[in-house]
PDB file of C-alpha atoms in Angstrom:
ATOM      1  CA  GLY A 229      -7.925  22.772 -32.473  1.00 60.00           C
ATOM      2  CA  ALA A 230      -4.518  23.064 -30.857  1.00 65.00           C
ATOM      3  CA  VAL A 231      -3.136  24.162 -27.468  1.00 88.00           C
ATOM      4  CA  VAL A 232       0.592  24.521 -28.738  1.00 93.00           C
ATOM      5  CA  SER A 233       0.962  26.938 -31.441  1.00 94.00           C
ATOM      6  CA  GLN A 234       5.136  26.796 -32.668  1.00 96.00           C
ATOM      7  CA  HIS A 235       6.428  30.085 -35.085  1.00 96.00           C
ATOM      8  CA  PRO A 236       7.341  29.715 -37.698  1.00 97.00           C
ATOM      9  CA  SER A 237       7.409  26.089 -38.934  1.00 95.00           C
ATOM     10  CA  ARG A 238       9.525  26.865 -41.575  1.00 96.00           C
ATOM     11  CA  VAL A 239      12.732  28.183 -41.828  1.00 96.00           C
ATOM     12  CA  ILE A 240      15.878  28.636 -44.624  1.00 97.00           C
ATOM     13  CA  CYS A 241      19.040  30.549 -43.880  1.00 96.00           C
ATOM     14  CA  LYS A 242      21.963  30.820 -44.042  1.00 96.00           C
ATOM     15  CA  SER A 243      24.632  30.193 -42.131  1.00 96.00           C
ATOM     16  CA  GLY A 244      25.822  32.734 -39.268  1.00 96.00           C
ATOM     17  CA  THR A 245      22.578  33.932 -38.917  1.00 96.00           C
ATOM     18  CA  SER A 246      20.781  33.415 -35.373  1.00 97.00           C
ATOM     19  CA  VAL A 247      16.686  31.953 -35.424  1.00 97.00           C
ATOM     20  CA  LYS A 248      13.988  32.875 -33.295  1.00 97.00           C
ATOM     21  CA  ILE A 249      11.546  30.017 -32.554  1.00 97.00           C
ATOM     22  CA  GLU A 250       8.486  31.137 -30.444  1.00 97.00           C
ATOM     23  CA  CYS A 251       6.191  28.464 -28.259  1.00 96.00           C
ATOM     24  CA  ARG A 252       2.950  29.047 -27.309  1.00 95.00           C
ATOM     25  CA  SER A 253       0.716  27.715 -24.704  1.00 93.00           C
ATOM     26  CA  LEU A 254      -3.341  28.409 -25.507  1.00 91.00           C
ATOM     27  CA  ASP A 255      -5.431  28.705 -23.387  1.00 85.00           C
ATOM     28  CA  PHE A 256      -3.612  27.167 -21.117  1.00 87.00           C
ATOM     29  CA  GLN A 257      -0.709  27.622 -18.493  1.00 87.00           C
ATOM     30  CA  ALA A 258       2.248  26.263 -18.945  1.00 87.00           C
ATOM     31  CA  THR A 259       4.342  25.823 -15.917  1.00 83.00           C
ATOM     32  CA  THR A 260       7.466  24.041 -18.051  1.00 89.00           C
ATOM     33  CA  MET A 261       7.591  23.475 -21.652  1.00 93.00           C
ATOM     34  CA  PHE A 262      10.500  21.520 -23.614  1.00 94.00           C
ATOM     35  CA  TRP A 263      12.291  21.677 -26.922  1.00 96.00           C
ATOM     36  CA  TYR A 264      12.827  18.621 -28.415  1.00 95.00           C
ATOM     37  CA  ARG A 265      15.089  18.266 -31.683  1.00 96.00           C
ATOM     38  CA  GLN A 266      14.387  15.347 -34.364  1.00 93.00           C
ATOM     39  CA  PHE A 267      16.944  13.840 -37.865  1.00 90.00           C
ATOM     40  CA  PRO A 268      15.096  11.945 -40.357  1.00 85.00           C
ATOM     41  CA  LYS A 269      14.227   8.830 -39.370  1.00 82.00           C
ATOM     42  CA  LYS A 270      15.565   9.460 -35.779  1.00 86.00           C
ATOM     43  CA  SER A 271      13.787   9.700 -31.954  1.00 88.00           C
ATOM     44  CA  LEU A 272      12.535  12.776 -31.015  1.00 91.00           C
ATOM     45  CA  MET A 273      15.638  14.112 -28.390  1.00 93.00           C
ATOM     46  CA  LEU A 274      15.464  16.423 -25.749  1.00 93.00           C
ATOM     47  CA  MET A 275      17.320  19.553 -25.542  1.00 95.00           C
ATOM     48  CA  ALA A 276      16.104  21.723 -23.313  1.00 95.00           C
ATOM     49  CA  THR A 277      13.537  21.734 -19.941  1.00 93.00           C
ATOM     50  CA  SER A 278      12.608  25.425 -19.542  1.00 90.00           C
ATOM     51  CA  ASN A 279      10.516  26.423 -16.262  1.00 85.00           C
ATOM     52  CA  GLU A 280       9.161  29.648 -16.779  1.00 81.00           C
ATOM     53  CA  GLY A 281      11.505  32.983 -14.754  1.00 79.00           C
ATOM     54  CA  SER A 282      14.400  30.426 -13.883  1.00 82.00           C
ATOM     55  CA  LYS A 283      16.926  28.915 -16.859  1.00 86.00           C
ATOM     56  CA  ALA A 284      16.697  26.367 -19.020  1.00 91.00           C
ATOM     57  CA  THR A 285      17.775  22.680 -17.942  1.00 93.00           C
ATOM     58  CA  TYR A 286      20.541  22.129 -20.976  1.00 95.00           C
ATOM     59  CA  GLU A 287      20.485  17.549 -21.498  1.00 93.00           C
ATOM     60  CA  GLN A 288      23.741  17.089 -22.290  1.00 93.00           C
ATOM     61  CA  GLY A 289      26.164  17.539 -24.809  1.00 93.00           C
ATOM     62  CA  VAL A 290      23.640  20.606 -26.086  1.00 95.00           C
ATOM     63  CA  GLU A 291      25.975  23.960 -26.183  1.00 94.00           C
ATOM     64  CA  LYS A 292      23.193  25.914 -24.334  1.00 92.00           C
ATOM     65  CA  ASP A 293      25.376  28.942 -26.222  1.00 94.00           C
ATOM     66  CA  LYS A 294      24.553  27.876 -29.039  1.00 96.00           C
ATOM     67  CA  PHE A 295      20.805  26.966 -28.276  1.00 97.00           C
ATOM     68  CA  LEU A 296      18.928  30.403 -26.572  1.00 96.00           C
ATOM     69  CA  ILE A 297      15.428  29.566 -24.328  1.00 94.00           C
ATOM     70  CA  ASN A 298      13.854  32.027 -22.941  1.00 90.00           C
ATOM     71  CA  HIS A 299      10.773  31.698 -21.525  1.00 88.00           C
ATOM     72  CA  ALA A 300       9.227  35.078 -19.705  1.00 81.00           C
ATOM     73  CA  SER A 301       5.986  34.161 -19.408  1.00 87.00           C
ATOM     74  CA  LEU A 302       3.800  31.102 -17.943  1.00 87.00           C
ATOM     75  CA  THR A 303       2.653  31.329 -22.242  1.00 91.00           C
ATOM     76  CA  LEU A 304       5.530  32.064 -24.300  1.00 92.00           C
ATOM     77  CA  SER A 305       8.644  29.990 -25.154  1.00 93.00           C
ATOM     78  CA  THR A 306      11.710  30.989 -26.661  1.00 95.00           C
ATOM     79  CA  LEU A 307      14.389  28.933 -29.102  1.00 97.00           C
ATOM     80  CA  THR A 308      16.831  30.952 -30.353  1.00 97.00           C
ATOM     81  CA  VAL A 309      19.727  28.966 -32.579  1.00 97.00           C
ATOM     82  CA  THR A 310      22.242  31.150 -32.849  1.00 96.00           C
ATOM     83  CA  SER A 311      24.945  31.089 -35.697  1.00 96.00           C
ATOM     84  CA  ALA A 312      22.988  28.919 -37.551  1.00 96.00           C
ATOM     85  CA  HIS A 313      24.720  26.011 -39.583  1.00 96.00           C
ATOM     86  CA  PRO A 314      23.902  23.648 -41.725  1.00 96.00           C
ATOM     87  CA  GLU A 315      24.239  20.574 -39.103  1.00 95.00           C
ATOM     88  CA  ASP A 316      21.977  22.775 -36.866  1.00 96.00           C
ATOM     89  CA  SER A 317      19.817  21.408 -40.483  1.00 96.00           C
ATOM     90  CA  SER A 318      16.588  19.194 -38.217  1.00 95.00           C
ATOM     91  CA  PHE A 319      13.365  19.409 -37.374  1.00 95.00           C
ATOM     92  CA  TYR A 320      11.763  21.661 -34.140  1.00 96.00           C
ATOM     93  CA  ILE A 321       9.382  21.030 -31.469  1.00 96.00           C
ATOM     94  CA  CYS A 322       7.943  22.569 -28.017  1.00 95.00           C
ATOM     95  CA  SER A 323       6.253  20.887 -26.278  1.00 94.00           C
ATOM     96  CA  ALA A 324       4.116  22.366 -22.938  1.00 92.00           C
ATOM     97  CA  THR A 325       2.498  20.898 -19.866  1.00 88.00           C
ATOM     98  CA  GLY A 326      -0.081  22.758 -17.375  1.00 81.00           C
ATOM     99  CA  SER A 327      -1.548  21.217 -14.719  1.00 77.00           C
ATOM    100  CA  ALA A 328      -1.401  17.865 -15.423  1.00 74.00           C
ATOM    101  CA  LYS A 329       2.637  17.734 -16.042  1.00 74.00           C
ATOM    102  CA  ASN A 330       2.205  13.977 -17.839  1.00 74.00           C
ATOM    103  CA  ILE A 331       0.827  14.701 -20.926  1.00 80.00           C
ATOM    104  CA  GLN A 332       2.951  16.918 -22.532  1.00 86.00           C
ATOM    105  CA  TYR A 333       0.993  19.032 -25.768  1.00 89.00           C
ATOM    106  CA  PHE A 334       3.277  18.978 -28.582  1.00 92.00           C
ATOM    107  CA  GLY A 335       3.721  22.269 -31.516  1.00 94.00           C
ATOM    108  CA  ALA A 336       3.831  21.417 -35.136  1.00 93.00           C
ATOM    109  CA  GLY A 337       6.691  22.419 -35.017  1.00 95.00           C
ATOM    110  CA  THR A 338       9.623  24.331 -37.098  1.00 96.00           C
ATOM    111  CA  ARG A 339      11.604  23.105 -39.772  1.00 96.00           C
ATOM    112  CA  LEU A 340      15.035  24.306 -40.050  1.00 96.00           C
ATOM    113  CA  SER A 341      17.088  24.109 -43.168  1.00 96.00           C
ATOM    114  CA  VAL A 342      20.172  25.951 -43.337  1.00 96.00           C
ATOM    115  CA  LEU A 343      22.400  26.457 -46.687  1.00 95.00           C
TER     116      LEU A 343
ATOM    117  CA  ARG B 146      21.867   0.956 -25.333  1.00 66.00           C
ATOM    118  CA  LYS B 147      19.214   3.235 -26.495  1.00 76.00           C
ATOM    119  CA  GLU B 148      16.529   4.065 -23.682  1.00 88.00           C
ATOM    120  CA  VAL B 149      13.341   2.971 -25.719  1.00 94.00           C
ATOM    121  CA  GLU B 150      14.180   0.651 -28.906  1.00 94.00           C
ATOM    122  CA  GLN B 151      11.815   0.092 -31.298  1.00 94.00           C
ATOM    123  CA  ASP B 152      11.680  -2.533 -34.854  1.00 89.00           C
ATOM    124  CA  PRO B 153      11.581   0.438 -36.969  1.00 89.00           C
ATOM    125  CA  GLY B 154       9.749  -1.665 -39.558  1.00 89.00           C
ATOM    126  CA  PRO B 155       8.219  -0.850 -42.415  1.00 93.00           C
ATOM    127  CA  PHE B 156       5.013  -3.582 -41.751  1.00 95.00           C
ATOM    128  CA  ASN B 157       3.500  -3.453 -44.671  1.00 96.00           C
ATOM    129  CA  VAL B 158      -0.358  -3.921 -43.576  1.00 97.00           C
ATOM    130  CA  PRO B 159      -3.479  -4.669 -46.518  1.00 97.00           C
ATOM    131  CA  GLU B 160      -6.835  -2.562 -45.324  1.00 97.00           C
ATOM    132  CA  GLY B 161      -8.578  -4.383 -42.582  1.00 97.00           C
ATOM    133  CA  ALA B 162      -5.494  -6.748 -41.281  1.00 97.00           C
ATOM    134  CA  THR B 163      -3.349  -6.336 -37.525  1.00 97.00           C
ATOM    135  CA  VAL B 164      -0.764  -5.702 -36.827  1.00 97.00           C
ATOM    136  CA  ALA B 165       1.123  -5.873 -34.212  1.00 97.00           C
ATOM    137  CA  PHE B 166       5.046  -4.081 -32.994  1.00 96.00           C
ATOM    138  CA  ASN B 167       6.676  -3.114 -29.837  1.00 95.00           C
ATOM    139  CA  CYS B 168       8.761  -1.527 -27.499  1.00 96.00           C
ATOM    140  CA  THR B 169      11.589  -2.207 -24.803  1.00 96.00           C
ATOM    141  CA  TYR B 170      12.980   0.033 -22.527  1.00 95.00           C
ATOM    142  CA  SER B 171      16.202   0.472 -20.963  1.00 94.00           C
ATOM    143  CA  ASN B 172      15.388   2.367 -17.213  1.00 90.00           C
ATOM    144  CA  SER B 173      13.142   0.471 -15.277  1.00 89.00           C
ATOM    145  CA  ALA B 174      12.958   3.120 -12.741  1.00 89.00           C
ATOM    146  CA  SER B 175       9.847   4.703 -16.616  1.00 89.00           C
ATOM    147  CA  GLN B 176       6.569   5.542 -14.517  1.00 86.00           C
ATOM    148  CA  SER B 177       4.880   6.275 -17.631  1.00 90.00           C
ATOM    149  CA  PHE B 178       4.162   4.621 -20.959  1.00 93.00           C
ATOM    150  CA  PHE B 179       2.061   5.897 -23.485  1.00 93.00           C
ATOM    151  CA  TRP B 180       1.845   4.989 -27.220  1.00 96.00           C
ATOM    152  CA  TYR B 181       2.448   9.002 -29.951  1.00 94.00           C
ATOM    153  CA  ARG B 182       1.602   8.738 -33.967  1.00 96.00           C
ATOM    154  CA  GLN B 183       3.412  11.010 -35.511  1.00 94.00           C
ATOM    155  CA  ASP B 184       2.985  11.661 -39.635  1.00 93.00           C
ATOM    156  CA  CYS B 185       5.405  12.433 -41.917  1.00 88.00           C
ATOM    157  CA  ARG B 186       6.620  15.829 -40.690  1.00 82.00           C
ATOM    158  CA  LYS B 187       4.194  16.977 -38.658  1.00 89.00           C
ATOM    159  CA  GLU B 188       4.464  16.699 -34.543  1.00 90.00           C
ATOM    160  CA  PRO B 189       3.844  13.665 -32.539  1.00 92.00           C
ATOM    161  CA  LYS B 190       0.154  13.608 -31.009  1.00 91.00           C
ATOM    162  CA  LEU B 191      -0.599  10.857 -28.123  1.00 90.00           C
ATOM    163  CA  LEU B 192      -2.673   8.051 -29.362  1.00 94.00           C
ATOM    164  CA  MET B 193      -3.422   6.227 -25.879  1.00 94.00           C
ATOM    165  CA  SER B 194      -1.176   5.789 -22.430  1.00 91.00           C
ATOM    166  CA  VAL B 195       0.063   2.706 -21.595  1.00 93.00           C
ATOM    167  CA  TYR B 196      -1.583   0.759 -18.464  1.00 86.00           C
ATOM    168  CA  SER B 197      -0.298  -3.017 -16.622  1.00 85.00           C
ATOM    169  CA  SER B 198      -3.322  -4.169 -16.772  1.00 85.00           C
ATOM    170  CA  GLY B 199      -3.777  -3.271 -20.887  1.00 87.00           C
ATOM    171  CA  ASN B 200      -5.655  -0.533 -22.393  1.00 92.00           C
ATOM    172  CA  GLU B 201      -7.754  -0.617 -25.341  1.00 93.00           C
ATOM    173  CA  ASP B 202      -8.882   2.565 -27.157  1.00 93.00           C
ATOM    174  CA  GLY B 203     -11.265   0.981 -30.116  1.00 96.00           C
ATOM    175  CA  ARG B 204      -9.509  -0.682 -32.554  1.00 97.00           C
ATOM    176  CA  PHE B 205      -6.166  -0.578 -31.241  1.00 97.00           C
ATOM    177  CA  THR B 206      -5.362  -2.332 -27.373  1.00 97.00           C
ATOM    178  CA  ALA B 207      -1.443  -1.634 -25.746  1.00 96.00           C
ATOM    179  CA  GLN B 208       0.261  -4.133 -23.097  1.00 95.00           C
ATOM    180  CA  LEU B 209       2.853  -3.236 -21.026  1.00 95.00           C
ATOM    181  CA  ASN B 210       4.896  -5.921 -18.888  1.00 93.00           C
ATOM    182  CA  ARG B 211       7.135  -4.320 -16.141  1.00 92.00           C
ATOM    183  CA  ALA B 212       9.017  -7.100 -15.606  1.00 92.00           C
ATOM    184  CA  SER B 213      10.412  -7.627 -19.138  1.00 93.00           C
ATOM    185  CA  GLN B 214      10.227  -3.592 -20.154  1.00 94.00           C
ATOM    186  CA  TYR B 215       8.616  -3.607 -23.256  1.00 93.00           C
ATOM    187  CA  ILE B 216       5.601  -1.882 -24.133  1.00 96.00           C
ATOM    188  CA  SER B 217       2.924  -3.107 -27.309  1.00 96.00           C
ATOM    189  CA  LEU B 218       0.825  -1.851 -29.624  1.00 97.00           C
ATOM    190  CA  LEU B 219      -1.694  -3.614 -31.313  1.00 97.00           C
ATOM    191  CA  ILE B 220      -4.294  -2.410 -34.486  1.00 98.00           C
ATOM    192  CA  ARG B 221      -7.249  -3.732 -35.404  1.00 98.00           C
ATOM    193  CA  ASP B 222      -8.946  -3.864 -38.581  1.00 98.00           C
ATOM    194  CA  SER B 223      -6.511  -1.317 -39.772  1.00 98.00           C
ATOM    195  CA  LYS B 224      -7.643   1.232 -41.582  1.00 97.00           C
ATOM    196  CA  LEU B 225      -5.265   3.700 -44.363  1.00 97.00           C
ATOM    197  CA  SER B 226      -5.346   6.365 -42.563  1.00 97.00           C
ATOM    198  CA  ASP B 227      -3.872   4.591 -40.041  1.00 98.00           C
ATOM    199  CA  SER B 228      -0.584   4.439 -41.915  1.00 97.00           C
ATOM    200  CA  ALA B 229       2.161   6.869 -39.227  1.00 97.00           C
ATOM    201  CA  THR B 230       5.226   6.191 -37.545  1.00 96.00           C
ATOM    202  CA  TYR B 231       4.347   4.853 -33.804  1.00 97.00           C
ATOM    203  CA  LEU B 232       6.206   6.167 -31.293  1.00 95.00           C
ATOM    204  CA  CYS B 233       6.944   4.025 -28.218  1.00 95.00           C
ATOM    205  CA  VAL B 234       7.116   6.774 -25.149  1.00 94.00           C
ATOM    206  CA  VAL B 235       8.421   6.539 -21.458  1.00 93.00           C
ATOM    207  CA  THR B 236       8.947   8.795 -19.468  1.00 90.00           C
ATOM    208  CA  GLU B 237      10.828   9.419 -15.577  1.00 85.00           C
ATOM    209  CA  ASP B 238       9.877  12.544 -13.268  1.00 79.00           C
ATOM    210  CA  TYR B 239       7.895  13.999 -16.409  1.00 76.00           C
ATOM    211  CA  LYS B 240      10.809  13.566 -18.933  1.00 84.00           C
ATOM    212  CA  LEU B 241       9.697  12.130 -21.953  1.00 88.00           C
ATOM    213  CA  SER B 242      12.102  10.180 -23.751  1.00 91.00           C
ATOM    214  CA  PHE B 243      11.325   8.528 -27.339  1.00 92.00           C
ATOM    215  CA  GLY B 244      11.278   5.294 -29.092  1.00 93.00           C
ATOM    216  CA  ALA B 245      13.079   5.639 -33.094  1.00 92.00           C
ATOM    217  CA  GLY B 246       9.554   4.860 -34.335  1.00 94.00           C
ATOM    218  CA  THR B 247       7.583   2.056 -36.079  1.00 96.00           C
ATOM    219  CA  THR B 248       6.028   2.568 -39.452  1.00 95.00           C
ATOM    220  CA  VAL B 249       3.108   0.890 -40.029  1.00 97.00           C
ATOM    221  CA  THR B 250       2.048   1.642 -44.556  1.00 97.00           C
ATOM    222  CA  VAL B 251      -1.782   0.237 -44.634  1.00 97.00           C
ATOM    223  CA  ARG B 252      -2.238  -0.635 -48.158  1.00 96.00           C
ATOM    224  CA  ALA B 253      -5.821  -0.724 -49.983  1.00 94.00           C
TER     225      ALA B 253
END
């Protein structure tokens, strides 16, 4: 069964609205969670690394005020796409690592469509 | 230059055939190597780790050549269910870098 739960799986929203995506680790404590974005036929691109209780580390070119990440507990990280625009439409995937830091478990992804 | 490059394919093969493809990476400091499988509109799933000595998992064989900085995946006796996009992944300090994937389609 899934070890990382991501919700929602699909979002369709109007331009200008904010969208929150949740990523939960099931049955293990995720010291680190990662947020990726994938455009069609492209590779997953790391957006940010989130450690519990501290600020997320964003990759170059990713706006931290646009993509708000909160990792308030060892089992939950959230990504909020603020004031979403059509160019934010993408497949967003989270992953989590536990004690074995080399293995990332992926959530099922969230397909965001901004109209 | 992309960190991880893959031939996008598609590789269209009949059932039972053998298919192989490579991936190259640019960062010589990369520490770990993996092949993931991604089905259409789904999350990536770990297929296998890749070791310098080469490793096999059933019909799948992976090899790593650190000197030339490439990784290969070979699938023997292809099944219809092997149709997917195969992602090459390298890591440095637990940060994953993904290739764009190689698409394999196995036909009956």
